[in-house]
Coordinates of C-alpha atoms in Angstrom, one line a residue:
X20 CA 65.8 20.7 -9.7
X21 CA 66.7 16.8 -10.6
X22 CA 70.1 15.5 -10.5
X23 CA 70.2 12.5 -13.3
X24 CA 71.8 9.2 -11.4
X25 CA 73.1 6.5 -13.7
X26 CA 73.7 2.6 -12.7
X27 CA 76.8 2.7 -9.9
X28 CA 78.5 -0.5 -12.3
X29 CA 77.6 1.2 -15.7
X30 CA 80.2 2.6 -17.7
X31 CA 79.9 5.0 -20.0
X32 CA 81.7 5.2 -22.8
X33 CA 83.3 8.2 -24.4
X34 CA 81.7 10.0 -26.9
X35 CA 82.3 9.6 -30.7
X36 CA 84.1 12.1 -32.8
X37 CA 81.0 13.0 -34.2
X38 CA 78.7 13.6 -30.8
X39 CA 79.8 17.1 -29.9
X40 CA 79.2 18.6 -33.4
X41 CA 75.8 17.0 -33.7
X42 CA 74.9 18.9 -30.2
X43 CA 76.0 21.7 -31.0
X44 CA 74.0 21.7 -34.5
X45 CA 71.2 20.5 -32.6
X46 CA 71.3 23.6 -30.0
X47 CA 72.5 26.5 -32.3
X48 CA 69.2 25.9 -34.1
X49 CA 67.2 27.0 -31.1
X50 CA 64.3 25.1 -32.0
X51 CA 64.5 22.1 -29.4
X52 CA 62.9 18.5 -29.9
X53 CA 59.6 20.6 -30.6
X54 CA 61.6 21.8 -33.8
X55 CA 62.7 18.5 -34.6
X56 CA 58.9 17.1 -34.0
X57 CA 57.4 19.9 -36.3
X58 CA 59.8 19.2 -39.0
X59 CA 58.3 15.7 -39.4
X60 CA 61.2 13.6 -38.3
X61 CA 61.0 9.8 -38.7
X62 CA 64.1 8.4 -37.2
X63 CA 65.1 9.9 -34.0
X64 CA 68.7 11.4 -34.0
X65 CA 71.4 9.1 -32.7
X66 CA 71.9 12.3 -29.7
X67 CA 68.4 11.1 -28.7
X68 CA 69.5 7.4 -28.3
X69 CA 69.4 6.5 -24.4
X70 CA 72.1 3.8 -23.6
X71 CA 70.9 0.0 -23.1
X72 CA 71.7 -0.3 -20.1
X73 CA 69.0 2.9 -18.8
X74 CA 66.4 1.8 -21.8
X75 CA 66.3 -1.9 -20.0
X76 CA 64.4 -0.3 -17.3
X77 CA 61.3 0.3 -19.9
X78 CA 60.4 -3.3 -19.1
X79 CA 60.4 -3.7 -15.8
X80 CA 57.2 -1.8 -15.2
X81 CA 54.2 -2.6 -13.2
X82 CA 50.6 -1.0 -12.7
X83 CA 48.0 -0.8 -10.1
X84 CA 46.1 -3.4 -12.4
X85 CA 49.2 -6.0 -12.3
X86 CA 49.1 -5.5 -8.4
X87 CA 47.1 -3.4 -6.0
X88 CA 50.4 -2.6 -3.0
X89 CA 51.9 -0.7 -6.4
X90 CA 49.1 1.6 -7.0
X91 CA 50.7 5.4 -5.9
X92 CA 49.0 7.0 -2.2
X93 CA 46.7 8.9 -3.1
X94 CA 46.5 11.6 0.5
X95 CA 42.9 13.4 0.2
X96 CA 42.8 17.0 2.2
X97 CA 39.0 17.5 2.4
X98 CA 38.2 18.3 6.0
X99 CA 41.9 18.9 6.9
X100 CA 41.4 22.6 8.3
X101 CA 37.8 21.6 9.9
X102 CA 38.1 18.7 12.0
X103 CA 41.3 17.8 14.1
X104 CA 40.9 13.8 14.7
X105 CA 40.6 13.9 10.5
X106 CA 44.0 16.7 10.3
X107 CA 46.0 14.6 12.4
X108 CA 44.8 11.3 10.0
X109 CA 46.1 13.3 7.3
X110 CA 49.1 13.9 9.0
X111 CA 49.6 10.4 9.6
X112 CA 49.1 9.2 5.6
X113 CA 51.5 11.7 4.3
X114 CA 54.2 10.8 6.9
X115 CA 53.5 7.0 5.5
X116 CA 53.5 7.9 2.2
X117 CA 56.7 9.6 2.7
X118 CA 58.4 7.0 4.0
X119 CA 57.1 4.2 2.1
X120 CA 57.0 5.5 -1.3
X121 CA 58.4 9.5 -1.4
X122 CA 55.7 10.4 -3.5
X123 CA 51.9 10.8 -3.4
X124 CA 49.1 12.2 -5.5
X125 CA 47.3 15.2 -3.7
X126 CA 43.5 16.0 -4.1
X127 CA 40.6 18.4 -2.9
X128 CA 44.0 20.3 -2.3
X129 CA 41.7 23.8 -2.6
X130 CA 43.9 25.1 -5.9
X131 CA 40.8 25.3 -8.4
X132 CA 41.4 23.2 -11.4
X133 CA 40.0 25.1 -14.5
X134 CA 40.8 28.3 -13.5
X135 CA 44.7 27.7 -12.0
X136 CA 45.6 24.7 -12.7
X137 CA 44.5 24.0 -16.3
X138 CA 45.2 27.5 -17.1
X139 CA 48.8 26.6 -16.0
X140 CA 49.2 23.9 -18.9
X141 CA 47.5 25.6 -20.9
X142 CA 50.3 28.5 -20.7
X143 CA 52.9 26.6 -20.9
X144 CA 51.4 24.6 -23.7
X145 CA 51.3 28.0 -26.0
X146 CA 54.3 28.8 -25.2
X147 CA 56.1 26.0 -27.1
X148 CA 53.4 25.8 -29.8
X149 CA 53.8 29.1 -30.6
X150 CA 56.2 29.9 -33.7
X151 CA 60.0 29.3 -33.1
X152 CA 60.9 32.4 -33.5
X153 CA 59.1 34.0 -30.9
X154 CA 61.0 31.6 -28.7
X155 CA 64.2 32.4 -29.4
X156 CA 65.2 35.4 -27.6
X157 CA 64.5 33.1 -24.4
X158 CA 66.9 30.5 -25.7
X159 CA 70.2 30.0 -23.6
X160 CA 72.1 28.1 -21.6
X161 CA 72.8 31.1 -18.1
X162 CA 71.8 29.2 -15.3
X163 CA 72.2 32.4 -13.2
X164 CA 69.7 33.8 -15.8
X165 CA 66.3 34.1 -14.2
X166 CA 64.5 32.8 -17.0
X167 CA 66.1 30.2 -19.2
X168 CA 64.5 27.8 -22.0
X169 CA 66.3 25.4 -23.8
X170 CA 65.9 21.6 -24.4
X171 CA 68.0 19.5 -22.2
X172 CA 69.4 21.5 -19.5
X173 CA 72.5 18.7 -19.2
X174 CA 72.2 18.3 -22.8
X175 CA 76.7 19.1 -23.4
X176 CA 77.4 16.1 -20.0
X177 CA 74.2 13.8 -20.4
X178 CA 75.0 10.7 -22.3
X179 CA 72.3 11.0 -24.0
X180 CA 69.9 13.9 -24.9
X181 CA 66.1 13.4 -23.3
X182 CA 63.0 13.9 -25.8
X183 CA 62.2 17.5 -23.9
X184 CA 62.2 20.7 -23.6
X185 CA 62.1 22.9 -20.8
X186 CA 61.9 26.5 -19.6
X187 CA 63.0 27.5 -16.1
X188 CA 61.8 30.6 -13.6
X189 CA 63.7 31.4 -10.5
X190 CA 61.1 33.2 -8.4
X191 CA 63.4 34.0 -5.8
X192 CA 65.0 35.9 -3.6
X193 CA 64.2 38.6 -6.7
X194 CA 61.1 36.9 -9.2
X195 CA 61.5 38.0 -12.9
X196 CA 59.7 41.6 -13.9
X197 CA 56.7 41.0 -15.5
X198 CA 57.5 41.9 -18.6
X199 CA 60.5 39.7 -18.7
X200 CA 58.1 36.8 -18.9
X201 CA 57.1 35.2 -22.0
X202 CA 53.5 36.7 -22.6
X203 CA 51.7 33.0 -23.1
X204 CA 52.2 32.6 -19.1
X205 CA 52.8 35.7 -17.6
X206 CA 49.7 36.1 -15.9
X207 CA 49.7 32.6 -13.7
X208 CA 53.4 32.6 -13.4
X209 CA 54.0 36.5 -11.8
X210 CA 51.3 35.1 -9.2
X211 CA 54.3 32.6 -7.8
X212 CA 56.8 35.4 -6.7
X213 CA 56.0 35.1 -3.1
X214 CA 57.4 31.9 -2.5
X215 CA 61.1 32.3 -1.2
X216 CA 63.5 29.8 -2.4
X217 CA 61.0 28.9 -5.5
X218 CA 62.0 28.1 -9.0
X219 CA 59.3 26.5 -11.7
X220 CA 60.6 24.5 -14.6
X221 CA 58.1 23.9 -17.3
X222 CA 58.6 20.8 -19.4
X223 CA 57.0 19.7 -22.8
X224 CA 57.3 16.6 -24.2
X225 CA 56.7 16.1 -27.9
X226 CA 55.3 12.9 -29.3
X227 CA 58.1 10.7 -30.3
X228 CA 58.8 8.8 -33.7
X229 CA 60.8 6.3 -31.9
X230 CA 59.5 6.4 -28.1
X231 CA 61.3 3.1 -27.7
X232 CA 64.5 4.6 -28.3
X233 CA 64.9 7.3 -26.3
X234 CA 63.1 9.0 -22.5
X235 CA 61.6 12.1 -21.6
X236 CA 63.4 12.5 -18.7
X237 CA 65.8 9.7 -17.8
X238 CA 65.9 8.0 -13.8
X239 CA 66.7 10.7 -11.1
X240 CA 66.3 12.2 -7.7
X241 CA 64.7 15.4 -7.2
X242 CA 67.3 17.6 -5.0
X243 CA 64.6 20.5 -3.6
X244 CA 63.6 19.7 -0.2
X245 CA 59.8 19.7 -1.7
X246 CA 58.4 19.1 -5.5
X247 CA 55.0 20.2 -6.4
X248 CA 54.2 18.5 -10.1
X249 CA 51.4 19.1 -12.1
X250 CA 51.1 16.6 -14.9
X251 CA 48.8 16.8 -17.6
X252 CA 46.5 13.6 -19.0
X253 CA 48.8 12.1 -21.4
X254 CA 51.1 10.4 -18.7
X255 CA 54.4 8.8 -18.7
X256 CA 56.2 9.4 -15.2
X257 CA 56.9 6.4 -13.3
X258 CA 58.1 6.0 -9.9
X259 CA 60.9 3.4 -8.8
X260 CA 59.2 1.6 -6.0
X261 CA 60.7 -2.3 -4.6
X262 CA 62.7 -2.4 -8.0
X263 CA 59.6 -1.8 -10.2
X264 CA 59.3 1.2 -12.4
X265 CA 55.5 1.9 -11.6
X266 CA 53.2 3.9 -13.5
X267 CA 51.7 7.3 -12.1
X268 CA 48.0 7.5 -14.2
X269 CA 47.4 11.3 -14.4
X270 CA 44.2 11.8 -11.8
X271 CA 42.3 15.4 -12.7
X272 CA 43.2 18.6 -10.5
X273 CA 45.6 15.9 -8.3
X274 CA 49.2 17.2 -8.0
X275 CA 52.1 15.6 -7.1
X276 CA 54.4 15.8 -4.3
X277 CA 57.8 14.2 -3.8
X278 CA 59.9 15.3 -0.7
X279 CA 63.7 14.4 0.3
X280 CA 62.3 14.2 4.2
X281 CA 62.5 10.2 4.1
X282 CA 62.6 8.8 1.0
X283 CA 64.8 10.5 -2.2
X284 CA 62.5 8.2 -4.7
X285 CA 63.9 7.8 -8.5
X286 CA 61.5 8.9 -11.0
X287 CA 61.7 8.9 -14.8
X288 CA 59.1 10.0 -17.8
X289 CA 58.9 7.1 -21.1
X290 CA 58.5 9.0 -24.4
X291 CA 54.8 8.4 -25.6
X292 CA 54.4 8.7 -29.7
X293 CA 50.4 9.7 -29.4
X294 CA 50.5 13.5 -28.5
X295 CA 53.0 16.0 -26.8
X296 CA 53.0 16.0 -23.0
X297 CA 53.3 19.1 -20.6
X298 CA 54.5 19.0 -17.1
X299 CA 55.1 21.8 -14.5
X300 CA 57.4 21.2 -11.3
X301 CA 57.6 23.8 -7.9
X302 CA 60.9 23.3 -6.9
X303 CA 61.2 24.2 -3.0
X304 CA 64.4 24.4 -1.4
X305 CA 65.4 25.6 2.0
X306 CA 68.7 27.5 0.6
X307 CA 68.1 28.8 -3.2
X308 CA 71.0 28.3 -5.7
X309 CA 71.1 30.0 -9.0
X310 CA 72.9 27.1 -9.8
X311 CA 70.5 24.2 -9.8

């Protein structure tokens, strides 16, 4: 799962009188930031506002259009299982890409798209749209739980709340029963439970009133020894690469991968005030904690 890194010289200061209380009021409602977006909100709460010195980042952003070495490897696997001269060039751009950047876009990866991987965000799209109350009884904060949804898994040590929510599976060493899974994704996410040292963590981003205020995910390091991401079309993630936040376009049926082989790379997801936006990370690790 991601471990949050702030600035080494930044200090943060303590926490007004009023901070905890406004978490807690925030959390005992169980709705999440999807709670505070269907209520109509026009002024994000002051829990929401990221500090100046991780917002100043926003700006220092670049795009394959500003300048073709930032545009994200794209590694394409057609042919990788049929000829060996093309396998072992396939080889050779993922161990680049690894090095260089820590993250690449996958395609013709085999996983169909409509069937698995749209079906996937589609799942975990109902889930959060579906009525809050439905939700609830999965609302907590037991990591050693097997399934846990809340919004902001660091939302009590954070110094600032992210504009998210998110819903966790540990698929292993023992997956969840069946039944124990929230009936919008049961089907696709049972179909994971053979992966040892597995969890999936579901995120959805509501649009923002204030996007400029506040991140969907602020800048951090994946800790899993592989991520698999599959982002929807809405976008937002960006990848710190030479100093300069760059922009990861979401490319149809591509997934992501990130790795801590070579290259750790810090990643973070802008708010976006046009339409919600889902996400769904494979955490691999080689020893699983229940703690993550």
């Amino acid at each position: 799962m991601a471990t949050t890194t702030l600035e080494e010289d930044a200090v943060i200061p303590a926490a007004p009188c009023y901070w905890l209380a406004e978490l807690k009021h925030f959390d005992e409602t169980k709705a999440g930031v999807k709670g505070l977006a269907d209520a109509g909100i026009t002024e994000l709460p002051r829990i929401f506002h990221t500090p100046p010195h991780l917002l100043d980042y926003r700006q220092s952003t670049t795009s394959s259009a500003d300048d073709p070495n930032f545009i994200l490897p794209i590694i394409d696997l057609t042919g990788a299982n049929d000829d060996p001269e093309r396998r072992k060039k396939i080889i050779e751009q993922v161990r680049d890409a690894c090095g260089k950047w820590g993250f690449f876009q996958l395609v013709n990866h085999g996983i169909p798209e409509e069937s698995v991987l749209e079906e996937m965000k589609a799942g975990v799209g109902r889930f959060y749209e579906q009525d809050v109350e439905l939700k609830k009884p999965f609302y907590h904060r037991d990591l050693s739980s097997k399934i846990v949804y809340n919004s902001n898994f660091d939302l009590y040590t954070a110094p600032a709340a992210n504009w998210r929510d998110n819903i966790m599976y540990q698929m292993s060493p023992d997956p969840p029963l069946p039944e124990e899974l929230p009936s919008s994704c049961r089907n696709h996410l049972k179909e994971l439970d053979c992966a040892a040292g597995l969890h999936v963590v579901c995120h959805y981003y509501p649009a923002c009133p204030q996007p400029e205020l506040t991140l969907g995910a602020t800048k951090h390091q994946d800790d899993s020894f592989i991520t698999v991401l599959l982002q929807d079309h809405v976008g937002g993630l960006q990848v710190l690469h030479q100093n300069q936040w760059v922009d990861v376009p979401p490319l149809p049926g591509a997934l992501l991968i990130s790795n801590d082989k070579f290259v750790s790379v810090e990643h973070r997801v802008i708010s976006k005030s046009i339409r919600p936006r889902v996400s769904v990370a494979s955490f691999f690790t080689t020893g699983f904690s229940s703690n993550p």
